[in-house]
Amino acid sequence: MKPIYFAPLAAALAVLVPNHARATIQGVTGTSFNLTAREDTISTGDGDSMYMWGYALDNRRMQYPGPTLIVNQGDGVTVRLSNKLPVPVSLVFPGHNVTATGGVPGLLTSEVPAAPSTAVVTYTFTASEPGTYIYYSGTRSDLQVEMGLAGALIVRPRGAPKQAYGDPRTAFDREYLFFLTEADPAIHQLVAFGKLAQVDMTARHPVDWFINGRNFPDTVQANNVRYLPTQPYNCFPRMHPGEKVLLRMVSAGVDLHPFHTHGQNHLVIARDGRLLSSNLSVPNPIPDLAISDYTTSAVPGETVDAIWGPWTGAKLGWDIYGTANLRPHNCTPDATGFDPASHEWCADHYKPIPVLLPTPSELTHGNFYGGTAYLGIPGGLPADNPGARMQQNLVGGVSFMWHSHSERELTTNDIFIGGMATMAMVVPMNVPIP
Amino acid sequence: MTSLIQIGFPRRTVLVPLLSLGALLGSSSAPAATRDVFLRVDQFQIPANAFGNAAPITMWGFIQTDATFTPLPGAVASAPGPALQATEGDTLNLHVMNKLPTASATVYTEPISVVIPGQTPVLAPGTWPTWTDGTKGNRAGSLQRVRSFTTETATGATSIYTFANLKPGSFLYQSGTHPAVQVQMGLYGCLSVLPVAAGQAYGDASTAFDSEVTLLFSEIDPAQHASIAAGHYGPNPPVPAPADWLTSTINYLPRYFLINGAPWKPGALPIPAGVHGKKLLIRFLNAGLQSRVPMLQGAYALIVGEDGNFLTITDPAGRVVPAARQQYSVLLPAGKTIDAIVTTPAVAGRIPVYDRRLALSNGGAASPGGMLVHLETH
């Protein structure tokens, strides 16, 4: 991954980086998209490669998942699909009223015939309601979704790009995509060898689990790394104390996944692009049926919007930025006792963590332990510590694992730890977040 | 929650077998009353090639009969069994005869019973449950295991299963005896109970609908059906045991995926779904053993009820108000029922409905197949 910029300790909280909002979900914006169904391979966390079918943007390589299409509420959206695969393919957009032209009629929608047909099917719809949506092949979907023909669609509310929906209660500081899938490599091998007739989807036995097309720990590598050319999207949520993080969860496989956020609950505000609201008939419904959970059922084909945070270390009983001897800093409370600059609770100012922590040499720790419990104070980790060597957490962030709580899904082809997992990191206010 | 149910209207009662709409039982204007339905449990076969199956599949199913347990004209044993309808407040008497084959060296059979999760059975003390040693009533020892949740009916015998003061909603009736075997063998069906307010799914006016369809999901593992049909089932296999002997259903691996008893196959007819642009009530029921996710292609549904409970919340003013969720698909775990209302598109046409867990093959052959139907408005 790209090392995160680390401000010297002496500068500590004196240099505050303005919290400029950035689009943290990679994707393609616009209203008109050209997709092509193609074959290619991806890399899995066990060192293997897997033959895939997927959607490619324009003339690029296919990617897993397909390009995240980002549009605005009210847009008329056009998606043109071409096909380089030896089987017919198509596109369905659940939750949208789609008109398809060209190609040949299928059971769910119009289909593009197998290559070498040069036919193009044009799918048009109006993105009338904001939210998180899914698209996938509506042709022999059981096999083609398994092979990778699926992607995410994000519709931003009109005039409110930093909200998930029209209501201000759905505002977020940062957003991340969680596109959840699973795969059975044996099926991919049969398809790669041209033995389609031997594929029996009732005998499917997935052993690989993905977020945004990657297994952990590839999920926390950077977007668009050269060694994952067909898996461009990472899933590495980072935030400052006090920020709200929107999880856009898209469950594209066929198994249920109990998705769990360590650290604190997330508030489920919507499913399938519709707010959890007792009255959806008003122009901007409110999420009055939102549910606070630490584990959310990701249901195949469905989407979930959930807000995690803000995490401020409230009521921890110790200073998240460290004690006076480790880092001199001020806490200037507002009327509620919160420092709006450093995003800490002054009631715990300079209080040490109330237990005696073992020294780094007495611990076995993973890539994400910064060496101390305090934000922005990396400890003196041994040189051979994986955290020091792999530079996952040079900024002294506090990390929480977000993952499927079906524990066998934390493996990649029987290798622990892998699969449907990632790390979410709270970093000090002075550390910029890409 | 049923706190919004209106009461005090004249009660209308109709008990309609799904497969023979002409055979009405009871009057359409009688007050809430005791309704008697006669069902027989038969072994039957799905013929070879009915949906890509090379060999016939032995099933157990309900068949609707007259009071002498003679099948009604045109009625055949089926899975799901006949769709039963009743009205809120009714008492339902299910008269059941067990006509499964008599046990022998080559025939496996079991006593049967009927339960309706969500409805209240009338049970005499000491008659239930039935233990694995055949005794009933309170548990006599720690070695006893439950065989039937209720009074059971031996092969050739009859029983009456009574459910009092029916509540509105969609319900599964199913075997309450050795359900791991009997439900997957086909002993399940739908009971829909209408509220006293006409044209609604529940007492609240927000559940009004113009027409309704029932989509009952289930599965078949043909290997288990074949072993049971051959008498090769039970905890004590002979020595040497036949290769297909099963001591339990633990290795359940369904190969056929059914909606209303049939998978999709070429030529499958759409399901009539009323007039376009109107409110369509869909009763989703899962009698299978796996979770399903019915997906409505291009439409949203208002989920108004689960397991026969109208969904409500208490608002900040303390009022109990409807709390429907709007989704394009529905999580339907095994044994669950969901009532959802779809406003059908303004133009007549077809709405595909399929399992988004993508059980879309017949016997493992290339899809399309499996759990896919088209709802057709006119």
Coordinates of C-alpha atoms in Angstrom, one line a residue, chain B residues 95-248:
Chain B
H95 CA -59.5 -34.1 9.8
V96 CA -56.5 -36.0 8.6
M97 CA -56.2 -39.7 7.5
N98 CA -52.7 -41.2 7.2
K99 CA -52.7 -43.3 4.0
L100 CA -49.0 -43.7 3.7
P101 CA -48.1 -47.3 2.8
T102 CA -47.9 -50.0 5.5
A103 CA -44.4 -50.6 6.7
S104 CA -42.5 -53.7 5.4
A105 CA -39.0 -54.8 4.6
T106 CA -39.0 -52.6 1.5
V107 CA -41.4 -49.8 2.6
Y108 CA -40.5 -47.1 5.0
T109 CA -43.4 -45.3 6.6
E110 CA -44.1 -43.1 9.6
P111 CA -47.0 -41.8 11.7
I112 CA -47.9 -38.2 10.7
S113 CA -49.4 -35.1 12.2
V114 CA -50.2 -31.5 11.4
V115 CA -49.0 -28.2 12.9
I116 CA -49.6 -24.6 11.9
P117 CA -46.8 -22.4 13.3
G118 CA -48.4 -19.1 14.4
Q119 CA -51.9 -20.5 15.0
T120 CA -53.2 -21.8 18.3
P121 CA -53.8 -25.6 18.5
V122 CA -56.5 -27.0 20.8
L123 CA -54.7 -29.8 22.6
A124 CA -56.1 -32.0 25.3
P125 CA -53.8 -32.5 28.2
G126 CA -51.8 -35.8 28.0
T127 CA -52.2 -36.2 24.3
W128 CA -49.0 -34.4 23.2
P129 CA -46.2 -34.5 22.4
T130 CA -45.6 -38.0 21.2
W131 CA -42.2 -39.5 22.2
T132 CA -39.9 -41.8 20.3
D133 CA -41.2 -44.7 22.5
G134 CA -44.7 -44.0 21.3
T135 CA -46.0 -42.6 24.7
K136 CA -47.7 -39.2 25.0
G137 CA -47.9 -36.5 27.6
N138 CA -45.3 -35.3 30.0
R139 CA -41.8 -36.5 29.6
A140 CA -41.2 -39.7 31.6
G141 CA -37.5 -39.9 31.3
S142 CA -34.4 -38.3 29.9
L143 CA -34.0 -40.9 27.2
Q144 CA -37.2 -39.8 25.6
R145 CA -37.0 -37.7 22.4
V146 CA -39.9 -35.9 20.8
R147 CA -41.2 -37.6 17.6
S148 CA -44.4 -35.6 17.1
F149 CA -45.1 -32.1 18.4
T150 CA -48.8 -33.0 18.7
T151 CA -51.1 -36.0 18.7
E152 CA -49.9 -38.3 15.9
T153 CA -51.8 -40.3 13.4
A154 CA -50.6 -43.9 12.6
T155 CA -50.8 -45.4 9.2
G156 CA -54.5 -46.1 8.4
A157 CA -55.8 -44.0 11.3
T158 CA -57.5 -40.6 11.4
S159 CA -57.2 -37.6 13.7
I160 CA -58.7 -34.2 14.1
Y161 CA -56.3 -31.2 14.5
T162 CA -58.1 -28.1 15.8
F163 CA -56.9 -24.5 15.6
A164 CA -59.1 -22.0 17.4
N165 CA -59.6 -18.3 16.9
L166 CA -57.5 -18.0 13.7
K167 CA -55.5 -14.8 13.3
P168 CA -55.1 -13.2 9.9
G169 CA -52.0 -13.6 7.7
S170 CA -50.2 -16.3 5.7
F171 CA -49.2 -19.6 7.4
L172 CA -47.6 -22.9 6.6
Y173 CA -49.4 -26.0 7.6
Q174 CA -47.0 -28.9 7.7
S175 CA -46.1 -32.2 9.3
G176 CA -45.4 -32.0 13.0
T177 CA -43.9 -35.5 13.1
H178 CA -40.2 -36.1 12.3
P179 CA -40.2 -32.9 10.2
A180 CA -36.7 -33.4 9.0
V181 CA -38.0 -36.2 6.9
Q182 CA -41.7 -35.4 6.4
V183 CA -41.6 -31.7 5.4
Q184 CA -39.0 -32.3 2.7
M185 CA -41.0 -35.3 1.6
G186 CA -43.8 -32.9 0.7
L187 CA -46.1 -32.6 3.7
Y188 CA -46.7 -28.8 3.6
G189 CA -49.2 -26.3 2.3
C190 CA -50.5 -22.7 2.7
L191 CA -53.2 -21.5 5.0
S192 CA -54.2 -17.9 4.3
V193 CA -56.5 -16.2 6.8
L194 CA -58.3 -13.1 5.8
P195 CA -59.2 -10.4 8.3
V196 CA -62.9 -9.5 8.8
A197 CA -62.3 -6.3 6.8
A198 CA -62.8 -7.4 3.2
G199 CA -60.0 -6.8 0.6
Q200 CA -57.2 -6.5 3.1
A201 CA -54.3 -8.7 4.2
Y202 CA -54.6 -7.5 7.8
G203 CA -57.0 -5.4 9.8
D204 CA -55.2 -2.1 8.8
A205 CA -56.4 -0.3 5.7
S206 CA -52.8 0.1 4.6
T207 CA -52.9 -3.6 3.6
A208 CA -55.7 -3.3 1.1
F209 CA -55.2 -5.2 -2.1
D210 CA -57.0 -5.8 -5.4
S211 CA -55.8 -9.3 -6.2
E212 CA -53.4 -11.9 -4.6
V213 CA -51.0 -14.6 -5.5
T214 CA -49.3 -17.2 -3.3
L215 CA -45.7 -18.1 -4.0
L216 CA -44.7 -21.2 -1.9
F217 CA -41.0 -22.1 -2.2
S218 CA -39.7 -25.6 -1.5
E219 CA -37.0 -28.0 -2.6
I220 CA -36.5 -31.7 -3.4
D221 CA -33.4 -33.8 -2.7
P222 CA -34.2 -36.8 -5.0
A223 CA -31.5 -39.0 -3.4
Q224 CA -33.3 -38.9 0.0
H225 CA -36.7 -39.5 -1.6
A226 CA -35.3 -42.5 -3.4
S227 CA -33.8 -44.0 -0.3
I228 CA -37.0 -43.5 1.7
A229 CA -39.1 -44.9 -1.2
A230 CA -36.9 -48.0 -1.2
G231 CA -37.3 -48.5 2.5
H232 CA -33.6 -47.7 2.9
Y233 CA -34.0 -45.3 5.8
G234 CA -33.7 -45.5 9.5
P235 CA -31.3 -45.4 12.4
N236 CA -30.6 -49.1 12.4
P237 CA -29.4 -50.2 8.9
P238 CA -29.1 -53.9 8.2
V239 CA -25.7 -55.5 7.9
P240 CA -24.6 -55.2 5.2
A241 CA -26.5 -52.0 4.5
P242 CA -27.5 -51.0 1.0
A243 CA -25.3 -48.3 -0.5
D244 CA -28.1 -45.8 -0.5
W245 CA -29.2 -46.4 3.2
L246 CA -29.7 -43.1 5.1
T247 CA -29.7 -42.9 8.9
S248 CA -30.7 -39.2 8.8

